[in-house]
CSV table of C-alpha atoms and ligand atoms in Angstrom, one decimal:
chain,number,residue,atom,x,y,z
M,19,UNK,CA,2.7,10.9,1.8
M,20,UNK,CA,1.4,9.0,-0.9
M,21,UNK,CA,4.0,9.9,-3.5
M,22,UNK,CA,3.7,7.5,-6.6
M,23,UNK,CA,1.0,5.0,-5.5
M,24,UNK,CA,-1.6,3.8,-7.6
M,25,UNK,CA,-5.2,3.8,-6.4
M,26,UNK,CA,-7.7,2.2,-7.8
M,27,UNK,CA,-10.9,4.2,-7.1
M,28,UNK,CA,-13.9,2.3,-7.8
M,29,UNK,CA,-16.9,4.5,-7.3
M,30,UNK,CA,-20.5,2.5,-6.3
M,31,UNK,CA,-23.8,4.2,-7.3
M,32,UNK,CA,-24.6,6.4,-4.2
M,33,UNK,CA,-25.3,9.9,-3.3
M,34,UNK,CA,-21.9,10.2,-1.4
M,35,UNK,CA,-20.1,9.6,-5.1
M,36,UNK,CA,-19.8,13.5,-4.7
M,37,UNK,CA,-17.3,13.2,-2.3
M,38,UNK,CA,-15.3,10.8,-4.5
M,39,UNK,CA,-14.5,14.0,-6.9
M,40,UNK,CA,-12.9,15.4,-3.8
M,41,UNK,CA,-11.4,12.3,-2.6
M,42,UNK,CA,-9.5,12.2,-5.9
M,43,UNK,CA,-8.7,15.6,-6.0
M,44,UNK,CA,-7.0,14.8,-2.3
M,45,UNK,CA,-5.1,12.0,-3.5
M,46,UNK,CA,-3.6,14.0,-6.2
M,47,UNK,CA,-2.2,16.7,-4.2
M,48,UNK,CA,-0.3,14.0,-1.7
M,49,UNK,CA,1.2,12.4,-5.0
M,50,UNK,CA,-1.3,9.7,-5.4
M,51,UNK,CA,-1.9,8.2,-9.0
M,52,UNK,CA,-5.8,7.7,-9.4
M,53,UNK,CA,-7.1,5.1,-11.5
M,54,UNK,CA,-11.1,5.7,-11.2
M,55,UNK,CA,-13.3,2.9,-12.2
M,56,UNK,CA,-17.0,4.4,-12.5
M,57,UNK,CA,-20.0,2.1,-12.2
M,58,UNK,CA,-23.2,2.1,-14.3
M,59,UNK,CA,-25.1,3.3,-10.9
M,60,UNK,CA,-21.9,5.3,-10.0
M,61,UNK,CA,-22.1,7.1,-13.8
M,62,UNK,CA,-25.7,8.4,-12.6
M,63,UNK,CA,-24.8,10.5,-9.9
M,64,UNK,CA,-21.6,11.9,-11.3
M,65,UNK,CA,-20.2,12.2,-14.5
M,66,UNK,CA,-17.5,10.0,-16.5
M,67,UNK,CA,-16.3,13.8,-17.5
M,68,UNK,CA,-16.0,14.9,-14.0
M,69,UNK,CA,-14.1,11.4,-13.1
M,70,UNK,CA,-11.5,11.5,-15.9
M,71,UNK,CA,-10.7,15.3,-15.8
M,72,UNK,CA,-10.4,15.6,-11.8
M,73,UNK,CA,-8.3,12.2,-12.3
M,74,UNK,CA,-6.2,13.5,-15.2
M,75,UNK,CA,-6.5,9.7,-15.9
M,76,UNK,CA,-8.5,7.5,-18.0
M,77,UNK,CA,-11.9,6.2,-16.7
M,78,UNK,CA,-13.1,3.0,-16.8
M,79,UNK,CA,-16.1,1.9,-17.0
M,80,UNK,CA,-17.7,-1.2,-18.4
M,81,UNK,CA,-16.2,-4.9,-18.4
M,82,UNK,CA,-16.8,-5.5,-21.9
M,83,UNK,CA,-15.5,-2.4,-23.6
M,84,UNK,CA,-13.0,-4.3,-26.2
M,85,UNK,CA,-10.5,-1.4,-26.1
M,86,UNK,CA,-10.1,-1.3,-22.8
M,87,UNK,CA,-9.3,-5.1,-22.6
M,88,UNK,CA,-6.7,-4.4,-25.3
M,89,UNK,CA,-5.0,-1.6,-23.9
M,90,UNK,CA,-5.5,-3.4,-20.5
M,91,UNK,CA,-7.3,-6.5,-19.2
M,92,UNK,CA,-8.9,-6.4,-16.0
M,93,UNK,CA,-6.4,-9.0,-14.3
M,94,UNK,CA,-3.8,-6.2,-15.0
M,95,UNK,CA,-6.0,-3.2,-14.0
M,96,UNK,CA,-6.7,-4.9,-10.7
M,97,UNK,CA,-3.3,-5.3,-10.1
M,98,UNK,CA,-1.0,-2.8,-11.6
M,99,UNK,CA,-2.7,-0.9,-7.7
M,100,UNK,CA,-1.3,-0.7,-4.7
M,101,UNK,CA,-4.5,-0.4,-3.3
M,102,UNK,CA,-8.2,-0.7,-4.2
M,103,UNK,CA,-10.7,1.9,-2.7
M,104,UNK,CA,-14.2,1.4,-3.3
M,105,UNK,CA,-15.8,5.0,-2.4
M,106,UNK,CA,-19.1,4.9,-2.1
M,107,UNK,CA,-19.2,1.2,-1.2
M,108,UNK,CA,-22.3,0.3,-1.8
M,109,UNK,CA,-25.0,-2.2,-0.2
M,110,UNK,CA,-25.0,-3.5,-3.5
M,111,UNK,CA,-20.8,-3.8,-4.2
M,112,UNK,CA,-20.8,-5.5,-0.7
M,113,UNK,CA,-23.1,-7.8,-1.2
M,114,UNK,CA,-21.4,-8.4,-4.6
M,115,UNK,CA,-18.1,-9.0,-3.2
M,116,UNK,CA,-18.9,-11.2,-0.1
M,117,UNK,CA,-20.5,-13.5,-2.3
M,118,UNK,CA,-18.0,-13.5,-5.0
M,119,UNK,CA,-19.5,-12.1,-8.1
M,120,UNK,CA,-18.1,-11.1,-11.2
M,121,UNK,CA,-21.1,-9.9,-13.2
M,122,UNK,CA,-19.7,-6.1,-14.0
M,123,UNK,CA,-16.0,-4.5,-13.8
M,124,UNK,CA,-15.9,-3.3,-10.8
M,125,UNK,CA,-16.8,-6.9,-9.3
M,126,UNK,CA,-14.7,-8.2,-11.5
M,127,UNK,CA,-12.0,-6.4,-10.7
M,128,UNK,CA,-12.6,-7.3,-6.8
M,129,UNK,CA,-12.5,-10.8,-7.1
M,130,UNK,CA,-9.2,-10.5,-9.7
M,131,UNK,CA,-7.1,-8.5,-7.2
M,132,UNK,CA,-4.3,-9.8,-5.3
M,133,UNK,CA,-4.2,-6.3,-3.7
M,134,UNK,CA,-5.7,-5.0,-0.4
M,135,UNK,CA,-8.9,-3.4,-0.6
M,136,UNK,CA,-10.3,-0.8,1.6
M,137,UNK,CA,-14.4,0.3,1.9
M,138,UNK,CA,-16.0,3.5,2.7
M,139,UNK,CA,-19.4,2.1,3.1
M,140,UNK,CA,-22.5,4.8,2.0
M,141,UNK,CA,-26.1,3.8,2.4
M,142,UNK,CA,-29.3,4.3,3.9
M,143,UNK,CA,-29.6,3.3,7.6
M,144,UNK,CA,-32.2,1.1,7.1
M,145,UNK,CA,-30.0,-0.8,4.3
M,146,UNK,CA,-26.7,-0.7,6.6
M,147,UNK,CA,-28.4,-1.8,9.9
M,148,UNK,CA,-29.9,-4.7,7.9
M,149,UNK,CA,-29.0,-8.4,8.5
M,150,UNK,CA,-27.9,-9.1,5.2
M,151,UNK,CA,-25.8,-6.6,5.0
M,152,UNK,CA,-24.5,-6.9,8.7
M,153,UNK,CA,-24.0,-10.6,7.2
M,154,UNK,CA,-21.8,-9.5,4.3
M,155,UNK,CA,-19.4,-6.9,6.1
M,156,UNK,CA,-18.5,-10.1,8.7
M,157,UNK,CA,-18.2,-11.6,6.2
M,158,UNK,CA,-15.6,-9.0,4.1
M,159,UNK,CA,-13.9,-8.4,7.5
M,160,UNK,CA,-12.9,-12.1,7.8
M,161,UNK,CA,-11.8,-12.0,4.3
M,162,UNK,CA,-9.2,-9.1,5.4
M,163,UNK,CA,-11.5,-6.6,4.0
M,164,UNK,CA,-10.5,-3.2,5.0
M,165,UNK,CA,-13.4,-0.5,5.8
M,166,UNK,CA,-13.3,3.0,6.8
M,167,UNK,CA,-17.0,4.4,8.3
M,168,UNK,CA,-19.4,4.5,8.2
M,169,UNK,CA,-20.0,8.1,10.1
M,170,UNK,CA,-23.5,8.6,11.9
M,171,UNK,CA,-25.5,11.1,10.6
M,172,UNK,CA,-28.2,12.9,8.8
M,173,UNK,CA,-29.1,11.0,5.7
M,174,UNK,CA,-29.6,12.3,2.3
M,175,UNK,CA,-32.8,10.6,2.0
M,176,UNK,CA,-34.2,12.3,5.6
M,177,UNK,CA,-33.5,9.5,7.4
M,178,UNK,CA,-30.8,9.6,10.5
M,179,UNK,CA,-28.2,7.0,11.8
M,180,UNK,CA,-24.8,5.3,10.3
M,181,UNK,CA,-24.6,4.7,6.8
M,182,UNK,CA,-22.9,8.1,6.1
M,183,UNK,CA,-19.5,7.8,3.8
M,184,UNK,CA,-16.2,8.8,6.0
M,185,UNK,CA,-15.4,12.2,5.0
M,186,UNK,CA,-13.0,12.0,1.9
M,187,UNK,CA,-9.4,13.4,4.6
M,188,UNK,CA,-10.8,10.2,6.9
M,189,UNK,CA,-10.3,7.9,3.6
M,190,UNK,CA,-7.3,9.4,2.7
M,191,UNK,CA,-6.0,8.8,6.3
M,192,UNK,CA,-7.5,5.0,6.1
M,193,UNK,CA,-5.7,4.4,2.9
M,194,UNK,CA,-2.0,6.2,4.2
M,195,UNK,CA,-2.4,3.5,7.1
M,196,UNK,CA,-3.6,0.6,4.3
M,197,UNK,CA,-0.1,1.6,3.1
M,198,UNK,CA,2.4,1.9,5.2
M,199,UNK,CA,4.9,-1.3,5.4
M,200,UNK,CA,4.0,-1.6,9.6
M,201,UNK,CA,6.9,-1.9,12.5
M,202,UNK,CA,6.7,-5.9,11.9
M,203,UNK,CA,7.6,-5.8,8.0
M,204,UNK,CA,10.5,-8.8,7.9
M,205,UNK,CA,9.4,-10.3,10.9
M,206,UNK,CA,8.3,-14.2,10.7
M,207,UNK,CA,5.9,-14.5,13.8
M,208,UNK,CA,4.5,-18.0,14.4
M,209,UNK,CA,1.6,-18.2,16.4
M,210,UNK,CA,-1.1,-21.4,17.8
M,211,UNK,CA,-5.1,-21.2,18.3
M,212,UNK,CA,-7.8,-22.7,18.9
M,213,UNK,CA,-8.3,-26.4,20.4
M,214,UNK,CA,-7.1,-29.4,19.7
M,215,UNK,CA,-8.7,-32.6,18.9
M,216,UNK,CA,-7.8,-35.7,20.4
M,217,UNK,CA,-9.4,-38.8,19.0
M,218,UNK,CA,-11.0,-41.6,21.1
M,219,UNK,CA,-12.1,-43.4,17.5
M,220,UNK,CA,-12.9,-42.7,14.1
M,221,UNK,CA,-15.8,-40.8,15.2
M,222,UNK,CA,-15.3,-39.3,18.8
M,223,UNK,CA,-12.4,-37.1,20.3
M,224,UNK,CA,-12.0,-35.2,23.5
M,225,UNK,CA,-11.9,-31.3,22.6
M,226,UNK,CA,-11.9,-28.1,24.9
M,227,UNK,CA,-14.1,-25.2,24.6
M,228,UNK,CA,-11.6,-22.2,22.9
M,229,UNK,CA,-13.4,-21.0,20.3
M,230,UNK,CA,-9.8,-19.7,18.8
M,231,UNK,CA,-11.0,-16.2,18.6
M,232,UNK,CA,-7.9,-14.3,20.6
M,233,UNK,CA,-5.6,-16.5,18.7
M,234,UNK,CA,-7.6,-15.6,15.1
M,235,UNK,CA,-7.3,-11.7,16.4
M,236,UNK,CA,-3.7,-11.7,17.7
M,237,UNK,CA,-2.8,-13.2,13.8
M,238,UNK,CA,-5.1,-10.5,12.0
M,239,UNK,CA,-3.1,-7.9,14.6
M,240,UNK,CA,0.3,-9.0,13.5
M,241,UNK,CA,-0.4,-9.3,10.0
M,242,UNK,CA,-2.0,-5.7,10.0
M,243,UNK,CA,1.3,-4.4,11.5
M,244,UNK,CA,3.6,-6.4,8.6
M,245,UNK,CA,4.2,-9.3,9.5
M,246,UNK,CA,4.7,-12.7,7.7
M,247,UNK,CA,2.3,-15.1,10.2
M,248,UNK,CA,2.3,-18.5,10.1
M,249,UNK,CA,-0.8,-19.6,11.8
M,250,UNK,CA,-1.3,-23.3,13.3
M,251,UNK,CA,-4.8,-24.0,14.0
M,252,UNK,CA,-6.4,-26.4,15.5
M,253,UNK,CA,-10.0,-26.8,14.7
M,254,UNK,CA,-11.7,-23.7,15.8
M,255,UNK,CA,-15.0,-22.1,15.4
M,256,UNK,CA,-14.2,-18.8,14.2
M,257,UNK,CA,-12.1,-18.7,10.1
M,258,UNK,CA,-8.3,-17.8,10.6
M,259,UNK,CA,-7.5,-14.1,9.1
M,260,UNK,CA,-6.7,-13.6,5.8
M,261,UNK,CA,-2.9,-12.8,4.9
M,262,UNK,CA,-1.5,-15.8,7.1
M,263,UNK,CA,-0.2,-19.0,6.0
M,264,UNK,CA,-2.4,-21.4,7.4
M,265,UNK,CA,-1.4,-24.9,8.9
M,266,UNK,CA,-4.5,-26.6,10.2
M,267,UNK,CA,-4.2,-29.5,12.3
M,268,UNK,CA,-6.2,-31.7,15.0
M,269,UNK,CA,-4.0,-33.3,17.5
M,270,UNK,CA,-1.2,-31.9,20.1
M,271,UNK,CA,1.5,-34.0,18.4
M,272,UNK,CA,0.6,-32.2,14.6
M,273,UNK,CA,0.1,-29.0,16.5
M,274,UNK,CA,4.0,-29.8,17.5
M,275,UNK,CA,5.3,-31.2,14.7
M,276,UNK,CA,3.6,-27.7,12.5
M,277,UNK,CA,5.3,-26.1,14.9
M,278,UNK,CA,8.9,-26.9,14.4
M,279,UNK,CA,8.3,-26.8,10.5
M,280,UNK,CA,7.8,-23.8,10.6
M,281,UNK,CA,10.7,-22.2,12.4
M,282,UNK,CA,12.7,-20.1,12.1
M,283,UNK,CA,10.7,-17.3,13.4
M,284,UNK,CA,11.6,-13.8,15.4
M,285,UNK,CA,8.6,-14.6,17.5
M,286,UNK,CA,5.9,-17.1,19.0
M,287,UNK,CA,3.0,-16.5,20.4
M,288,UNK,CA,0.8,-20.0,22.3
M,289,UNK,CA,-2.6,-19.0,22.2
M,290,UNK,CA,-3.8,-22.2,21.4
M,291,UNK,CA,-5.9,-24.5,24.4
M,292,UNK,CA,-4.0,-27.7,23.9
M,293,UNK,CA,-4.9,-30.8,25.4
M,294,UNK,CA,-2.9,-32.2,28.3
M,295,UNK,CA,-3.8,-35.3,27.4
M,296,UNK,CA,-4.3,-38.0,24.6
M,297,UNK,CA,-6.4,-41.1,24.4
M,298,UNK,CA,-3.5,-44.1,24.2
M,299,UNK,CA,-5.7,-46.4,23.2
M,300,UNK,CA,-7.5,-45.0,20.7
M,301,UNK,CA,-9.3,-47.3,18.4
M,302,UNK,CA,-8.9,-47.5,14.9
M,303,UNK,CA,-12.2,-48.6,14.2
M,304,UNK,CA,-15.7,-47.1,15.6
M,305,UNK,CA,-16.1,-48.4,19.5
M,306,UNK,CA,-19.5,-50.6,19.6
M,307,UNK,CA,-21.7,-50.4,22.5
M,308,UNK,CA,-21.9,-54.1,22.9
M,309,UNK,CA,-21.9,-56.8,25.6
M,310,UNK,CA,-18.1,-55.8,26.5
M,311,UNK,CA,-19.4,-52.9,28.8
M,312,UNK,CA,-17.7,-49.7,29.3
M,313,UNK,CA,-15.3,-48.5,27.2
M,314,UNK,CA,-11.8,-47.9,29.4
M,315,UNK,CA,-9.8,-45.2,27.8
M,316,UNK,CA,-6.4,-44.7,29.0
M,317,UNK,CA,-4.5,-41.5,28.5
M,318,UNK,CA,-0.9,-40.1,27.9
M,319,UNK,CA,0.3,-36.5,28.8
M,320,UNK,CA,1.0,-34.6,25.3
M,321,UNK,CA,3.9,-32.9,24.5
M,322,UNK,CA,3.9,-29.7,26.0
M,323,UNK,CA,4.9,-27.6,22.8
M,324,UNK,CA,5.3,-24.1,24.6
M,325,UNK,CA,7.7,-25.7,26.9
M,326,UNK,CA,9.4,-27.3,24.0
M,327,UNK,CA,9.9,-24.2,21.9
M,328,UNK,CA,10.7,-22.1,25.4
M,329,UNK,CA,13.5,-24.4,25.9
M,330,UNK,CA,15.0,-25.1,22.7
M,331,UNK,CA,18.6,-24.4,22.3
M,332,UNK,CA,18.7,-24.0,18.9
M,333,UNK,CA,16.6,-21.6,17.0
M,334,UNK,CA,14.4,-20.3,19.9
M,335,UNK,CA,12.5,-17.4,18.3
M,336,UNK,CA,14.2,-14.5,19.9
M,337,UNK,CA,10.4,-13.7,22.0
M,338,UNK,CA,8.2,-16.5,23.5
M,339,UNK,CA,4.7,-15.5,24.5
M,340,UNK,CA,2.3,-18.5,26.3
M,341,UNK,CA,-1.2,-17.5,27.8
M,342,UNK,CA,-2.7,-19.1,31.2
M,343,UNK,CA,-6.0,-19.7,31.2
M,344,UNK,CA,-6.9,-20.2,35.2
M,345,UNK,CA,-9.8,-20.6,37.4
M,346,UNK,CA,-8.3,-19.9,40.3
M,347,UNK,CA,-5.3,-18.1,41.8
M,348,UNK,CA,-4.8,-16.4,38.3
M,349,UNK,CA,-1.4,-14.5,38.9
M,350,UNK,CA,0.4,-17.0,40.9
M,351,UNK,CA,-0.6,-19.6,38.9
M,352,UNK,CA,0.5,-17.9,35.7
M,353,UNK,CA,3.7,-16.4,37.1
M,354,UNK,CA,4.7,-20.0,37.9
M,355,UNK,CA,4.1,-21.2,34.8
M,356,UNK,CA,5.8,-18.3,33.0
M,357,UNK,CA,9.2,-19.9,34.5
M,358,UNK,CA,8.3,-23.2,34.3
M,359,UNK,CA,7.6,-23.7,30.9
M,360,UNK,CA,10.5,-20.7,30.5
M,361,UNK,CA,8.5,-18.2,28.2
M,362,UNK,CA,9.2,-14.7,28.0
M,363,UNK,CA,5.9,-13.2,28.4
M,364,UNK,CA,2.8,-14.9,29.3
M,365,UNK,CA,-0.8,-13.4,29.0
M,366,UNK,CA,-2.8,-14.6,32.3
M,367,UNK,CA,-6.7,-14.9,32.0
M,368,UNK,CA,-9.0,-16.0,34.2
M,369,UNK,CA,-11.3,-18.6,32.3
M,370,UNK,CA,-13.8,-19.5,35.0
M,371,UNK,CA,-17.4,-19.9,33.3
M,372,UNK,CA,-18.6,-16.8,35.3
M,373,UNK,CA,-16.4,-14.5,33.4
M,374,UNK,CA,-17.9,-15.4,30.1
M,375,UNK,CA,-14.5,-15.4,28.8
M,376,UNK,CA,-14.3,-18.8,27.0
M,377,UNK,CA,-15.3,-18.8,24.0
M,378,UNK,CA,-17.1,-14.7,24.2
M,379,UNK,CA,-16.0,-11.6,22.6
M,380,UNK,CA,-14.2,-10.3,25.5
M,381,UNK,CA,-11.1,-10.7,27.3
M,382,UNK,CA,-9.7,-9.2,30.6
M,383,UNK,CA,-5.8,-10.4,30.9
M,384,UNK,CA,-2.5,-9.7,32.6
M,385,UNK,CA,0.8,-9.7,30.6
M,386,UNK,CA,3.5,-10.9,33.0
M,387,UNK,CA,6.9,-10.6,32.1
M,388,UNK,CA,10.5,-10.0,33.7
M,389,UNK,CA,9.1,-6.7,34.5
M,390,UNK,CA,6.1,-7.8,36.5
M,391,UNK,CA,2.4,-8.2,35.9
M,392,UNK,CA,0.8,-5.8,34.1
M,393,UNK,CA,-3.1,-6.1,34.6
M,394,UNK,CA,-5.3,-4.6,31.4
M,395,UNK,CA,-9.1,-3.3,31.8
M,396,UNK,CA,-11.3,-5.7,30.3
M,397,UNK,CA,-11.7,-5.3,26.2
M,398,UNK,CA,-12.6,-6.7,23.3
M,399,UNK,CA,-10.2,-9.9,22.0
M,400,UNK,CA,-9.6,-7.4,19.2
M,401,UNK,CA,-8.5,-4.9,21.6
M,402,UNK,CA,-6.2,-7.0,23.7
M,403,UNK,CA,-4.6,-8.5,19.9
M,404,UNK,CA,-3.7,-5.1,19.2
M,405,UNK,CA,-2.4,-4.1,22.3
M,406,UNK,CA,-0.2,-7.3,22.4
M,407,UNK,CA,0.9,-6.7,18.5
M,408,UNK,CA,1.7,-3.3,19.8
M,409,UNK,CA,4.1,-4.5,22.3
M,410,UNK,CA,5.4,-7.4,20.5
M,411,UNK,CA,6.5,-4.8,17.9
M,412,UNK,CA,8.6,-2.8,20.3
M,413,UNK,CA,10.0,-5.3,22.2
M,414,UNK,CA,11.6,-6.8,18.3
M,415,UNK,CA,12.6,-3.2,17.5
M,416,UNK,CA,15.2,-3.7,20.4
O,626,CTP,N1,0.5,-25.3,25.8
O,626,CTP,C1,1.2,-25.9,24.8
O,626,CTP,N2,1.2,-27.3,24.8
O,626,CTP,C2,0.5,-28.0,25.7
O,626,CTP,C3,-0.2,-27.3,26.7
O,626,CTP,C4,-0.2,-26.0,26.7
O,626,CTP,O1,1.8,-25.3,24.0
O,626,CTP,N3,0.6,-29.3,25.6
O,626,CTP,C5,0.6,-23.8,25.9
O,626,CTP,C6,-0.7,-23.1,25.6
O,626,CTP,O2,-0.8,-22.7,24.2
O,626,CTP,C7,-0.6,-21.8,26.5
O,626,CTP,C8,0.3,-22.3,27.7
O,626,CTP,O3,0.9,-23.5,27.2
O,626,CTP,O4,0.2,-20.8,25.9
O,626,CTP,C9,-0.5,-22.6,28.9
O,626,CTP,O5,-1.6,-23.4,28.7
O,626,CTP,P1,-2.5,-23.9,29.9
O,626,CTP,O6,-3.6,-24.8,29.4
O,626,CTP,O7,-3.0,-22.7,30.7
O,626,CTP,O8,-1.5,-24.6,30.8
O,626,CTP,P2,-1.1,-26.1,31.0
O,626,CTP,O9,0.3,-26.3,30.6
O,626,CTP,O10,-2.1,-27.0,30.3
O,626,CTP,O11,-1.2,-26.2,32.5
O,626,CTP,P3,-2.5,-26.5,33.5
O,626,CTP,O12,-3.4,-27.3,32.6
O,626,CTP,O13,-1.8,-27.4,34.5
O,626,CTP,O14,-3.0,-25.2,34.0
């Protein structure tokens, strides 16, 4: 139900902005208070009238309409919401909102909110399967950018393929899911990604290949379930999700020093490729190649940080999740290491360059716990992140 929220309904110029009237008319009758913000483009396909009445609210229309700013200032309009819908989202408003402008209200308001925001994209095919716009919803999407459709289709203008606006009970379902507090509201889950970086000198380190993808997607997975994530990062290739608190750092010993600043947590998931080792004799200033030869670099194990929280007496987050990455001999290998380093659950994968695992999109895994091993069909990194979000959620519930 969506007794007493306040939507923020900011309709794009589009063809589908037909289907907003209906949308609105469907949030009403679940409880819903609309607040419909009309675009110039949107205010040619349907009617300010139309908006207001089916809204039984005031419309809004134009950034620098005086009264409006009186009675109430866009800051406040974009956040007296619980949500923001922008129905038809436009290839235009897209591309508006990924690169941060303010030129109108409705961008305006975008930029001001402090709110989630969820698209139902509408466009031609053409205009949706094009780069720039591919660009812009990666973009979005790493901002923490919520989007419902689009739905494949016949086309208005004749023209067949996705760019179709989700049917207005498909947004209302998106939004009552954009809504709802999630099974890990309360929860504090820390969690690790991506490499580290171990410096040789000023200029050189010794790094691993993890792109810090999984780790990026188990975060995003939590947070989308409710809960407060503190992410510790090393320096990876892919941006950390939005709605985490994000602690970068380089080295093994930061990575483990972020770590125990930021207990206490309920949970604590290792996803992060950490280096075994550091260089010990790492120069302060840049190594020359000069008539001394070879450098000799010397190394020191790093502190092993899973291990460390696994074993802590005081304030161990009440679940410890580690991942194996293996070459060889995956579910021995992992099953060892699960009671070595005395984790609770550890995610098993098999990282050998062959499986295109490093670094890619997918991930194929095994969770192995008290219980067993459980092996998972291959799937996306987004897949496996919500699986394990899934589980991590039940196994706090108690
Ligand atoms: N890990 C850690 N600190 C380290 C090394 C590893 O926290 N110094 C964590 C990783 O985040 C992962 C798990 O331990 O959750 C296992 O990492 P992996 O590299 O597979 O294991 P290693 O301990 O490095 O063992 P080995 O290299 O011998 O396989």
């Amino acid at each position: 139900m969506l007794t007493n929220k306040h939507i923020l309904l900011i309709i794009g110029g589009g063809i589908a902005a037909f289907k907003s009237l209906d949308l609105i008319r469907r949030l009403r009758e679940r409880g819903a208070k609309v607040t419909p913000v009309l675009t110039k483009a949107g205010s040619e396909f349907v009617t300010p009238l139309s908006v207001s009445a089916l809204a039984a609210n005031k419309l809004y229309t134009d950034l620098f309409d005086l009264n409006d700013e009186a009675e109430m200032g866009h800051i406040e309009l974009s956040r007296a919401a619980d949500l923001i819908v922008v129905a038809p989202g436009t290839a235009d408003l897209m591309a508006k909102m990924a690169s941060g402008l303010a030129n109108d209200l409705a961008s305006t308001l975008l930029l001001a909110t402090d709110k989630r925001v969820l698209v139902a994209p509408s466009m031609n095919v053409r205009m949706w399967e094009h780069p720039a716009t591919q660009r812009n919803l990666k973009t979005l999407k790493g901002d923490g950018i919520l989007f419902v459709g689009p739905g494949e289709g016949d086309m208005a203008c004749g023209e067949y393929g996705p760019g179709r606006m989700a049917e207005p009970l498909d947004i209302v379902a998106a939004i009552d899911t954009a809504l709802s507090d999630g099974p890990l509201k309360g929860k504090h889950v820390l969690v690790t990604s991506g490499p580290t970086h171990e410096p040789i000198d000023p200029v050189r380190y010794i790094a691993n290949r993890s792109s810090g993808a999984q780790g990026t997607a188990i975060a995003q997975a939590l947070v989308t379930l409710g809960a407060d994530v503190t992410f510790v990062t090393g320096p990876a290739d892919v941006p950390p999700p939005a709605g985490v608190n994000v602690v970068p750092v380089e080295t093994a010993a930061e990575m483990l020093e972020a770590v125990r600043n930021a207990k206490p947590a309920d949970a604590a998931i290792f996803a992060a490729a950490v280096a075994d080792w550091h260089v010990s004799n790492a120069s302060d200033a840049k190594i020359k190649k000069d008539a001394s030869g070879l450098p000799e670099l010397t190394f020191a194990e790093n502190p092993d940080i899973l291990a460390t929280v696994s074993q802590m007496m005081d304030g161990r987050p009440a679940l410890v999740v580690g991942f194996a990455a293996e070459t060889n001999d995956v579910i021995a290998n992992a099953t060892a290491k699960r009671l070595r380093k005395g984790c609770d659950w550890i995610v098993a994968n098999d990282v050998s360059p062959e499986t295109g695992i490093m670094g890619g999109t997918e991930n194929a895994v095994t969770l192995i716990s008290d219980a067993g091993a459980d092996a998972w069909p291959r799937m996306g990194k987004d897949e496996v992140a919500t699986k394990l979000a899934t589980k991590i959620a039940l196994e706090l519930a108690g």
